[in-house]
Coordinates of N, CA, C and O in Angstrom, one line a residue:
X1 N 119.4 130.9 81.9 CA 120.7 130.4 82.4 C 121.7 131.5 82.5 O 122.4 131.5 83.5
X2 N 121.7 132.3 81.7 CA 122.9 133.8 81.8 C 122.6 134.5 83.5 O 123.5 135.1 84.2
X3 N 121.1 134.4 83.8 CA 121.1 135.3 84.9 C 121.4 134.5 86.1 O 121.5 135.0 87.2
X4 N 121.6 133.3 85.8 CA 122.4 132.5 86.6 C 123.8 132.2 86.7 O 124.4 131.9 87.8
X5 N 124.4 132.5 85.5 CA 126.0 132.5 85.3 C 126.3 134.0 86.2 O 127.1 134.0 87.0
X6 N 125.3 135.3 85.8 CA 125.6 136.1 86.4 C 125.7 136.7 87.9 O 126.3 137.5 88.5
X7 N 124.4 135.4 88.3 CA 124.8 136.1 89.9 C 125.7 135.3 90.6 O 125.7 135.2 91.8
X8 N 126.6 134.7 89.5 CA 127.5 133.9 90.4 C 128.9 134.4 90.4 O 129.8 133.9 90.9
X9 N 128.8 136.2 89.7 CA 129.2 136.6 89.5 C 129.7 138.1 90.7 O 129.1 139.2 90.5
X10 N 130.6 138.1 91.7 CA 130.7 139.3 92.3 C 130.5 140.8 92.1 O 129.7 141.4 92.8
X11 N 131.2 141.3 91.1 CA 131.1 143.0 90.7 C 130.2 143.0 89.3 O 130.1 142.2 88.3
X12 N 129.7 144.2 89.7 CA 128.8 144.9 88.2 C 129.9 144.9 87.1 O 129.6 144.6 86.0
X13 N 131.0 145.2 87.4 CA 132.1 144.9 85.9 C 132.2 143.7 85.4 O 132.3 143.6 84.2
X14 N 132.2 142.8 86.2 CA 132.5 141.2 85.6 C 131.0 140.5 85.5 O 130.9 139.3 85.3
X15 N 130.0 141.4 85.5 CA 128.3 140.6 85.5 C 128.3 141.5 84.0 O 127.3 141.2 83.3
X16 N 129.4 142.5 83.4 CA 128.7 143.6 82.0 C 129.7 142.7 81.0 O 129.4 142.3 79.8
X17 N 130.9 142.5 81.5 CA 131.9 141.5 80.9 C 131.2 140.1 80.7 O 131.1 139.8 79.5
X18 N 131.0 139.7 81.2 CA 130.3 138.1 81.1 C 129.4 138.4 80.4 O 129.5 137.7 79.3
X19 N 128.4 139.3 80.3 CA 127.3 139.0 79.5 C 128.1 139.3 78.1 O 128.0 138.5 77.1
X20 N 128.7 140.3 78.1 CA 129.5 140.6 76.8 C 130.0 139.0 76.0 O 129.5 138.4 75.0
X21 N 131.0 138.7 76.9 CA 131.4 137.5 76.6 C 130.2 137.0 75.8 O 130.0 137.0 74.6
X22 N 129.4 136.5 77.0 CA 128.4 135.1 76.5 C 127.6 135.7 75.2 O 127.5 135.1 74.2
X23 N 127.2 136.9 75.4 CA 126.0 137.0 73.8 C 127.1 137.2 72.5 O 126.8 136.7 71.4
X24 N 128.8 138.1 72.8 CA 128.9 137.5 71.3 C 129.9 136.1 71.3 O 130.9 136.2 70.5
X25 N 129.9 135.3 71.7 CA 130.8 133.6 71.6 C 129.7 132.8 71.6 O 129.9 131.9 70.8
X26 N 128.7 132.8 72.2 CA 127.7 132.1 72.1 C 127.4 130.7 70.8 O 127.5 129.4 70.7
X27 N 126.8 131.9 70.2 CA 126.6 131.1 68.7 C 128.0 130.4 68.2 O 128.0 129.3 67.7
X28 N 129.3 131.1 68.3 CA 130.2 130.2 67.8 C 130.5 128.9 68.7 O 130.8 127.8 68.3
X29 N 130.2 129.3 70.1 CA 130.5 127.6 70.5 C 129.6 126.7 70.3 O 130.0 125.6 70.0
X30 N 128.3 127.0 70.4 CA 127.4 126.3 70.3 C 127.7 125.4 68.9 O 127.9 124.2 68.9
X31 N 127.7 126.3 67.7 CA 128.4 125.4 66.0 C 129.7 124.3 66.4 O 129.7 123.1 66.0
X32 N 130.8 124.8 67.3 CA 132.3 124.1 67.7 C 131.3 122.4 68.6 O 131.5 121.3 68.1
X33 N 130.3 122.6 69.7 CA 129.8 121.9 70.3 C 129.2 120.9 69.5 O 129.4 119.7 69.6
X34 N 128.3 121.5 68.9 CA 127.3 120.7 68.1 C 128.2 120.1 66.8 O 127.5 119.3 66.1
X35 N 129.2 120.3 66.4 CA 130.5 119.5 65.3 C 130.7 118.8 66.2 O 131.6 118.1 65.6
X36 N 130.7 118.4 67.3 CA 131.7 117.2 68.3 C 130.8 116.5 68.5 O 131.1 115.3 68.3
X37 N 129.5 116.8 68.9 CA 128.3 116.0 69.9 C 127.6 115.6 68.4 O 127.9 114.5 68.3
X38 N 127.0 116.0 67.6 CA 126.0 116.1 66.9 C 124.9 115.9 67.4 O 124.0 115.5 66.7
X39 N 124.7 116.1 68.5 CA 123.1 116.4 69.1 C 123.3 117.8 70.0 O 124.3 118.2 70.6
X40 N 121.8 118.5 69.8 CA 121.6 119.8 70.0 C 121.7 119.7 72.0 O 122.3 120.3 72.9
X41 N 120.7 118.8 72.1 CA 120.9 118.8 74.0 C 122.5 118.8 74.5 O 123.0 119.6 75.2
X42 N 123.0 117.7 73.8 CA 124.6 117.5 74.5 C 125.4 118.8 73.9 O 126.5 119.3 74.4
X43 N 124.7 119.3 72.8 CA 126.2 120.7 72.5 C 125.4 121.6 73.6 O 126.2 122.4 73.9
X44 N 124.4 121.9 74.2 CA 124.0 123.2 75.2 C 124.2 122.9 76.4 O 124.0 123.7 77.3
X45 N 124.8 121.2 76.8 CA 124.8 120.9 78.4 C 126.5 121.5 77.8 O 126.7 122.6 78.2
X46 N 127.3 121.1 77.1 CA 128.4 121.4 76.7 C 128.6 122.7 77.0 O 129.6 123.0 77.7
X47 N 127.9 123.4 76.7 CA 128.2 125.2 76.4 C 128.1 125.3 77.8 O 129.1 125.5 78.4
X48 N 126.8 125.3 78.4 CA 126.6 125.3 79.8 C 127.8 125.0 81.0 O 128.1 125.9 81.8
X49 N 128.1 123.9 81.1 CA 129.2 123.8 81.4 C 130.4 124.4 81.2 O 131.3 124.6 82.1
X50 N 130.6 124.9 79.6 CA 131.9 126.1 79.4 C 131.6 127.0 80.2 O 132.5 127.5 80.9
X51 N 130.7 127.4 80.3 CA 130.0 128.9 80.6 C 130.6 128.7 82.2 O 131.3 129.6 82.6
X52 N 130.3 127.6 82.9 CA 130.4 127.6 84.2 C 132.1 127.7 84.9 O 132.5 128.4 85.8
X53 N 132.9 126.8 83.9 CA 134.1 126.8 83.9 C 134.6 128.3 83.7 O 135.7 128.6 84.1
X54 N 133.8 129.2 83.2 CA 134.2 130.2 82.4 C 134.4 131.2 84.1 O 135.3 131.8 84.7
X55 N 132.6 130.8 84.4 CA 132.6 131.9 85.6 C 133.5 131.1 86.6 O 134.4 131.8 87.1
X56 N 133.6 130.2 86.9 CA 134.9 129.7 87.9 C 136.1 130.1 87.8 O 136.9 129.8 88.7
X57 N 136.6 131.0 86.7 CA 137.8 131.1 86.6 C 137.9 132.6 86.0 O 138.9 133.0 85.5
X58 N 136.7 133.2 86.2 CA 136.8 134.3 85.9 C 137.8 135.5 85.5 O 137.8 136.2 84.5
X59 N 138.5 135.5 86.5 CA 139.9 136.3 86.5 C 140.9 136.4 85.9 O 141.8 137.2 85.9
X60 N 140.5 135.0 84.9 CA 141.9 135.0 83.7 C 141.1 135.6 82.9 O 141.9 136.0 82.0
X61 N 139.7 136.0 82.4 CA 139.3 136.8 81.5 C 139.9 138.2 81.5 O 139.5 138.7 80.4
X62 N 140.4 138.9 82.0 CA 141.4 139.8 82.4 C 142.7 139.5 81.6 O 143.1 140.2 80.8
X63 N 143.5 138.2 82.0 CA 144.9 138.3 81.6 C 144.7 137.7 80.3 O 145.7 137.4 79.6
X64 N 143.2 137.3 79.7 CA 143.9 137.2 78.3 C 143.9 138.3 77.2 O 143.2 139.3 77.4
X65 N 144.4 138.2 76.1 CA 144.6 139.0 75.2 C 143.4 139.0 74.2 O 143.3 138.0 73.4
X66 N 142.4 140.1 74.1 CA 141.3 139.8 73.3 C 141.4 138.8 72.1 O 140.7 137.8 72.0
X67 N 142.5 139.3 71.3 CA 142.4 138.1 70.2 C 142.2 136.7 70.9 O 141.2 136.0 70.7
X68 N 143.3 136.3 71.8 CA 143.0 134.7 72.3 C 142.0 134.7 72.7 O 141.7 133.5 72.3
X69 N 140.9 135.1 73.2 CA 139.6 134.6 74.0 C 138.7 133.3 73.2 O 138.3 132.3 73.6
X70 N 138.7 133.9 72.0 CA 137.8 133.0 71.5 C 138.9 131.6 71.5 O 138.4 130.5 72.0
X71 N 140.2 131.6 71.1 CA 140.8 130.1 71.4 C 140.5 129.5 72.6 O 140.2 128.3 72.5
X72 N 140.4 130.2 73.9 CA 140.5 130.1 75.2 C 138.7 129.5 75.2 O 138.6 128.5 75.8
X73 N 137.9 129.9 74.9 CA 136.5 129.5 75.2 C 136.2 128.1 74.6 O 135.6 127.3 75.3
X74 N 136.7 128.0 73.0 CA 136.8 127.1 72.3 C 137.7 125.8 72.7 O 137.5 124.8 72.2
X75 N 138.7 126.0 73.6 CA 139.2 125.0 74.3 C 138.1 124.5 75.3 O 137.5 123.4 75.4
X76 N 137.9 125.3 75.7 CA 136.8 124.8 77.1 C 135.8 124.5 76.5 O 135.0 124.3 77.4
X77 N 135.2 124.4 75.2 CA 133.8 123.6 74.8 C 134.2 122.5 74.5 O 133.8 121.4 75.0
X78 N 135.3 122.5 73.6 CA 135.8 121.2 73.3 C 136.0 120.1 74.3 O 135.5 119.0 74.3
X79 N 136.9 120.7 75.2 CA 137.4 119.9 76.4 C 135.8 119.1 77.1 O 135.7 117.9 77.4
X80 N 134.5 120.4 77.2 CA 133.5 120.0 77.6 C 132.8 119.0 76.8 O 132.3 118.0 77.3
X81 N 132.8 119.2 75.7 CA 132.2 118.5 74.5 C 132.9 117.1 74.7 O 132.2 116.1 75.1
X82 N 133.8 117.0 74.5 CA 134.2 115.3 74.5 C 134.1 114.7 76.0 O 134.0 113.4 76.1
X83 N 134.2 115.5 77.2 CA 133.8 114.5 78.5 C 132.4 113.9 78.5 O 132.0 112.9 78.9
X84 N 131.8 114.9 78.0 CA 130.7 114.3 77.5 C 130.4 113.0 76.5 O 129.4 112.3 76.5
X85 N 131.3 113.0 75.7 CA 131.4 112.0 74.5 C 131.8 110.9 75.4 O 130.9 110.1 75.6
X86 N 133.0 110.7 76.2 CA 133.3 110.0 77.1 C 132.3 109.4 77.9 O 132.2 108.2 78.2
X87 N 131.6 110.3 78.4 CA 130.7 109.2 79.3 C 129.7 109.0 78.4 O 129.5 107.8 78.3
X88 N 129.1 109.5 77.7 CA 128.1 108.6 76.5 C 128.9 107.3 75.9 O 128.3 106.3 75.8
X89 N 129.8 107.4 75.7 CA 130.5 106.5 75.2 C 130.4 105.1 76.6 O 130.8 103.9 76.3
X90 N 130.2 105.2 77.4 CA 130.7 104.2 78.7 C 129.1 103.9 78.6 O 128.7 102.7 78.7
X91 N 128.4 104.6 78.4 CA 127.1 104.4 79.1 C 126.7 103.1 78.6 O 127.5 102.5 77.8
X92 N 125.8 102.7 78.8 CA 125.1 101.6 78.4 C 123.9 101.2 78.3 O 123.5 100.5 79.2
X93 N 123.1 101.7 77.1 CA 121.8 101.2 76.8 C 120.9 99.9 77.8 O 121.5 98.8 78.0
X94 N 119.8 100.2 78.2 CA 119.1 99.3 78.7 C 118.7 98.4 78.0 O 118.2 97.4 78.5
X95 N 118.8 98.5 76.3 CA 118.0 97.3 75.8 C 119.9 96.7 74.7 O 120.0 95.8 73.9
X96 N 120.8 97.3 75.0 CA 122.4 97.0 74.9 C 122.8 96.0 75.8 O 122.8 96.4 77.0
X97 N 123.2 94.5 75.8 CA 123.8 93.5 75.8 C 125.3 93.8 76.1 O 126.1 94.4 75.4
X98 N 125.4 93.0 77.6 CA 127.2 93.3 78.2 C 127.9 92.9 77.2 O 128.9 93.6 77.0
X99 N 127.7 91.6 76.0 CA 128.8 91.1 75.2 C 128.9 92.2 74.1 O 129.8 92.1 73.3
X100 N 127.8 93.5 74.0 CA 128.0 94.1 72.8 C 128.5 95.2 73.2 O 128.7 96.2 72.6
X101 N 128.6 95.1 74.6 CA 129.5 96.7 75.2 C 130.8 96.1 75.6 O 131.8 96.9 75.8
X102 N 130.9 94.9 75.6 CA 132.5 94.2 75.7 C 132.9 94.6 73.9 O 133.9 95.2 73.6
X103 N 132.3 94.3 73.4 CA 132.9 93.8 71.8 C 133.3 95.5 71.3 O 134.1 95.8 70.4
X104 N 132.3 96.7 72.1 CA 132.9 98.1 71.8 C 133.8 98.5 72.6 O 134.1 99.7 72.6
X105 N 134.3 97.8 73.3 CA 135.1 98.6 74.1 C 136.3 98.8 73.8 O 136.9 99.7 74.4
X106 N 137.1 98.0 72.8 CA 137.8 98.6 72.3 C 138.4 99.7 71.4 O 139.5 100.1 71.1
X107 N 136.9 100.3 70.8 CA 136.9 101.1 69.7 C 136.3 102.6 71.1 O 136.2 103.7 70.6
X108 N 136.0 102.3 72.2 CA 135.9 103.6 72.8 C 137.6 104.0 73.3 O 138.1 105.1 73.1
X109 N 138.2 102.9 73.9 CA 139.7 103.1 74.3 C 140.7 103.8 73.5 O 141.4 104.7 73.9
X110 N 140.5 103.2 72.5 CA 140.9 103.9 70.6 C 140.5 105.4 70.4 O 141.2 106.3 69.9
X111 N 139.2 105.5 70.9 CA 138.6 106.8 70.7 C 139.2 108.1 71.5 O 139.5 109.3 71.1
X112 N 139.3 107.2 73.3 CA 139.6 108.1 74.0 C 141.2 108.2 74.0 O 141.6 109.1 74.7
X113 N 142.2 107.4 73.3 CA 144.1 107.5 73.1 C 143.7 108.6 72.1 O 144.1 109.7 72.6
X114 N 143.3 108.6 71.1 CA 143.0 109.5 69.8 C 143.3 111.1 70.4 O 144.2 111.8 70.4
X115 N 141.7 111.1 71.2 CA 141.7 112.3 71.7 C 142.9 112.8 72.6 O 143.3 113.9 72.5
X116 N 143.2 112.3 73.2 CA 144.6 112.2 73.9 C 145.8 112.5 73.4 O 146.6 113.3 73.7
X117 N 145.9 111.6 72.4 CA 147.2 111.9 71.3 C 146.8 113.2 70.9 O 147.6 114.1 71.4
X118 N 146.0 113.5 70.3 CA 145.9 115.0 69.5 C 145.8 115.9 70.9 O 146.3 117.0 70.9
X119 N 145.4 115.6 71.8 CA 145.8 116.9 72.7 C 147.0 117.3 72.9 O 147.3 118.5 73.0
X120 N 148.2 116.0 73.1 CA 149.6 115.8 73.2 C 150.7 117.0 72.1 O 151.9 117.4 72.3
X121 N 149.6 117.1 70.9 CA 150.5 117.9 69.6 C 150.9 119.3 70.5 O 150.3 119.8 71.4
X122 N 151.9 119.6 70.2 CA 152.4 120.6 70.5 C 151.2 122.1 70.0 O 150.3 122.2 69.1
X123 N 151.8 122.8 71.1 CA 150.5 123.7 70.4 C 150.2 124.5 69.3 O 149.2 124.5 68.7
X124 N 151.6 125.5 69.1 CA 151.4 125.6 67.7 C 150.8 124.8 66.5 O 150.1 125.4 65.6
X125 N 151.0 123.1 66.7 CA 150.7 122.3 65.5 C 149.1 122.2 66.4 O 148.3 121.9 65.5
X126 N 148.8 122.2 67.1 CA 147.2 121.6 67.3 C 146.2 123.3 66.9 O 145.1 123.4 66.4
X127 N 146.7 123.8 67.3 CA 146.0 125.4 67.3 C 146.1 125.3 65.4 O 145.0 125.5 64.9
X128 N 146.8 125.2 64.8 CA 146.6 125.5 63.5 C 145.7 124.6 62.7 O 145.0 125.0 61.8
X129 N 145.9 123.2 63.2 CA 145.2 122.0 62.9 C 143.5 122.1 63.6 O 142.6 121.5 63.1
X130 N 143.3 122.9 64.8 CA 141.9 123.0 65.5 C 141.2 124.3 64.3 O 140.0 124.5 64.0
X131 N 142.2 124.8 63.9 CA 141.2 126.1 62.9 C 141.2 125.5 61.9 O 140.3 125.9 61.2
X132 N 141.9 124.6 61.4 CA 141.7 124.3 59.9 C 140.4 123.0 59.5 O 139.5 122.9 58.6
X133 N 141.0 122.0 60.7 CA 139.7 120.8 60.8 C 138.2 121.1 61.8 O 137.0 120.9 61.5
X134 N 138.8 121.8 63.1 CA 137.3 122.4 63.4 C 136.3 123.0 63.0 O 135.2 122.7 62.9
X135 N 136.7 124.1 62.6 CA 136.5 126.0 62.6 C 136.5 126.0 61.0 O 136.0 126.9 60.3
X136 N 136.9 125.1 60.6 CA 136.7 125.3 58.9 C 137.1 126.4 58.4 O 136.6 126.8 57.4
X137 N 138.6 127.4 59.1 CA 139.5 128.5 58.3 C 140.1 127.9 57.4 O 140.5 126.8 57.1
X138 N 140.2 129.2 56.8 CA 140.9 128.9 55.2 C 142.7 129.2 56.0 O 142.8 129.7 57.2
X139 N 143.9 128.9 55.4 CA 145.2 129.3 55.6 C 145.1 130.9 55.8 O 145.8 131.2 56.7
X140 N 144.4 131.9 55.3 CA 144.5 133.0 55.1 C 143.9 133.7 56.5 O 144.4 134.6 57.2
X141 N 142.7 133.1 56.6 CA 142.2 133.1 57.9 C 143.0 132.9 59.1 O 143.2 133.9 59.7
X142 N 143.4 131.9 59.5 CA 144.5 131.4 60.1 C 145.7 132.2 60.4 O 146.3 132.5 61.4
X143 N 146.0 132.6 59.1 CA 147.6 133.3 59.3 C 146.9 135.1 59.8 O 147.5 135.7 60.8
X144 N 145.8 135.7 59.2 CA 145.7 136.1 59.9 C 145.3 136.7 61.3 O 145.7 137.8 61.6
X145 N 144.5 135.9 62.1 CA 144.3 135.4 63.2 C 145.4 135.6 64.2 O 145.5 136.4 65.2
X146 N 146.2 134.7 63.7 CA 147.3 134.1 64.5 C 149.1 135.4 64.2 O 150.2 135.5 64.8
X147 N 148.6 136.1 63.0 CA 149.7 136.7 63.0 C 150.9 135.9 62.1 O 152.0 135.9 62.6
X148 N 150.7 135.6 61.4 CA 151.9 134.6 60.5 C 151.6 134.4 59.5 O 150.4 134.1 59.4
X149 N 152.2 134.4 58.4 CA 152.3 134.1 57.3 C 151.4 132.8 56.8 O 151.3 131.8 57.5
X150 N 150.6 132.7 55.2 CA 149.9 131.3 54.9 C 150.7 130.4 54.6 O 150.3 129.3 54.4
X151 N 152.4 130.8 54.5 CA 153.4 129.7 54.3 C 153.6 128.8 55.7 O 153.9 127.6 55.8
X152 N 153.5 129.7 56.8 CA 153.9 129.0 57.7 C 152.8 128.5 58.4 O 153.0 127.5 59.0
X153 N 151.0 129.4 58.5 CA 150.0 127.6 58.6 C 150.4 126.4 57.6 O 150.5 125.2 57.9
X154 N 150.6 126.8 56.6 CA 150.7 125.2 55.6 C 152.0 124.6 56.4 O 151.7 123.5 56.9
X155 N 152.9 125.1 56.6 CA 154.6 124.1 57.0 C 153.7 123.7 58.5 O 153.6 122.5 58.7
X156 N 153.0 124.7 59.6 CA 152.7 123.8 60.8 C 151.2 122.7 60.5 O 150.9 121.7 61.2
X157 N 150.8 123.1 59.8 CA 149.6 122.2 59.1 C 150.3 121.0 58.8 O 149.9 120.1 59.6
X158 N 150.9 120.8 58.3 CA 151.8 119.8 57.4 C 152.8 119.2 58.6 O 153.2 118.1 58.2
X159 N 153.2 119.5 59.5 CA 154.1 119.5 60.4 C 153.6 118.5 61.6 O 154.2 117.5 62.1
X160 N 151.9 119.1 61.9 CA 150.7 118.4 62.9 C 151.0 117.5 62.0 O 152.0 116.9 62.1
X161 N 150.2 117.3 61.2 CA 149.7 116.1 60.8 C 150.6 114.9 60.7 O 150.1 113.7 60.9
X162 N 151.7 115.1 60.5 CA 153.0 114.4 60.8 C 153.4 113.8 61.8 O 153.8 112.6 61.8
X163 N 153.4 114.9 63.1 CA 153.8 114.4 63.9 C 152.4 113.8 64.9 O 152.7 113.4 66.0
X164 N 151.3 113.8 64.6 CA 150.1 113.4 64.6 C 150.2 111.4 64.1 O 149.7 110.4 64.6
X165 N 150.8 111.6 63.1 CA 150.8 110.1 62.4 C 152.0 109.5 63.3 O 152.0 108.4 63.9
X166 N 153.0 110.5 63.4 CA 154.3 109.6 64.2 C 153.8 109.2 65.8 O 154.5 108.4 66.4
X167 N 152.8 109.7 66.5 CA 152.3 109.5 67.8 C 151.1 108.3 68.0 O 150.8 107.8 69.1
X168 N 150.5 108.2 66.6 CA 149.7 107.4 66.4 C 150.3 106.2 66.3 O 149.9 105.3 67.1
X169 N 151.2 105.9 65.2 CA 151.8 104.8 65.2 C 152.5 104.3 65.9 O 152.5 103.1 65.9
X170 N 153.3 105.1 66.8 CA 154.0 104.8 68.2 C 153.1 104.3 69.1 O 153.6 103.4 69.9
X171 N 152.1 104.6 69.3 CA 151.0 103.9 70.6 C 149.9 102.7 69.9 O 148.9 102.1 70.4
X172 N 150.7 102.4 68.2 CA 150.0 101.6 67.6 C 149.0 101.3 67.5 O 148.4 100.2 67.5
X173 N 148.6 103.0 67.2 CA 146.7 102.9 66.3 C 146.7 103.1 65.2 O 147.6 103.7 64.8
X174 N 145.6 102.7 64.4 CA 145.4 103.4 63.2 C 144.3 104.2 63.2 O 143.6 103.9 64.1
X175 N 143.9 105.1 62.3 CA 142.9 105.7 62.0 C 143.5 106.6 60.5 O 142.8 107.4 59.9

């Protein structure tokens, strides 16, 4: 698949870049994919597709700042990872009954506001909250990552989750 990402690639600089990219992120998206999907096929069509999004848009690999990349890649599995969850979620078993895909359908609508709401968190509060519940960073990790203090992941840690609950209960879900 890489020598495919590659020749979809114009210059020898962006075919030495990409492969860079892809062999060291690799393995971490695949772990970020396979925590969302829990199946191994759906976290590699996941990756695959990042990968694609990646070479389509190539040119911002340039304007970002090395530290960000990996946030930047990690958006785009996730983002990939749950369209996928989405349409698994719609699909419907051949040996699945329309009254038992009526009777889930509310707990998919629920599923897909959720995901939605937490996209909505402001970014500071979702970026600190994506390293702490995805990525499994410690505060220390995080702060330094990000450049900030472990007082101030805990205050925006504490902060998400808050305003996380205040958006939930406003669109009146629970979870």
């Amino acid at each position: 698949m890489l020598s495919f990402f590659l020749s979809a690639l114009e210059s020898e600089e962006d075919r030495r870049r990409f492969r860079a990219v892809y062999e060291q992120y690799h393995g971490r998206l695949e772990r970020v994919a396979l925590g969302i999907l829990k199946d191994q096929r759906d976290a590699e069509d996941a990756i695959q597709n990042a990968f694609f999004q990646v070479v389509r848009h190539f040119e911002k690999i340039y304007q970002i700042p090395c530290e960000e990349l990996p946030y930047w890649l990690i958006s785009i599995v996730k983002n990939e990872a749950r369209m996928i969850l989405r349409k698994k979620e719609r699909a419907v078993p051949l040996e699945e009954s329309w009254e038992a895909v009526d009777a889930r359908a509310g707990d998919v609508s629920d599923y897909t506001a959720l995901v939605e709401l937490f996209a909505s968190l402001p970014e500071t509060y979702r970026q600190v909250l994506e390293m702490k519940a995805l990525l499994g960073y410690t505060d220390r990790e995080i702060a330094r990552k990000l450049g900030i203090s472990e007082t101030a992941v805990s205050t925006r840690a504490s902060r998400g989750r808050a305003h996380r609950r205040e958006i939930l209960e406003k669109a009146g879900l629970r979870f």
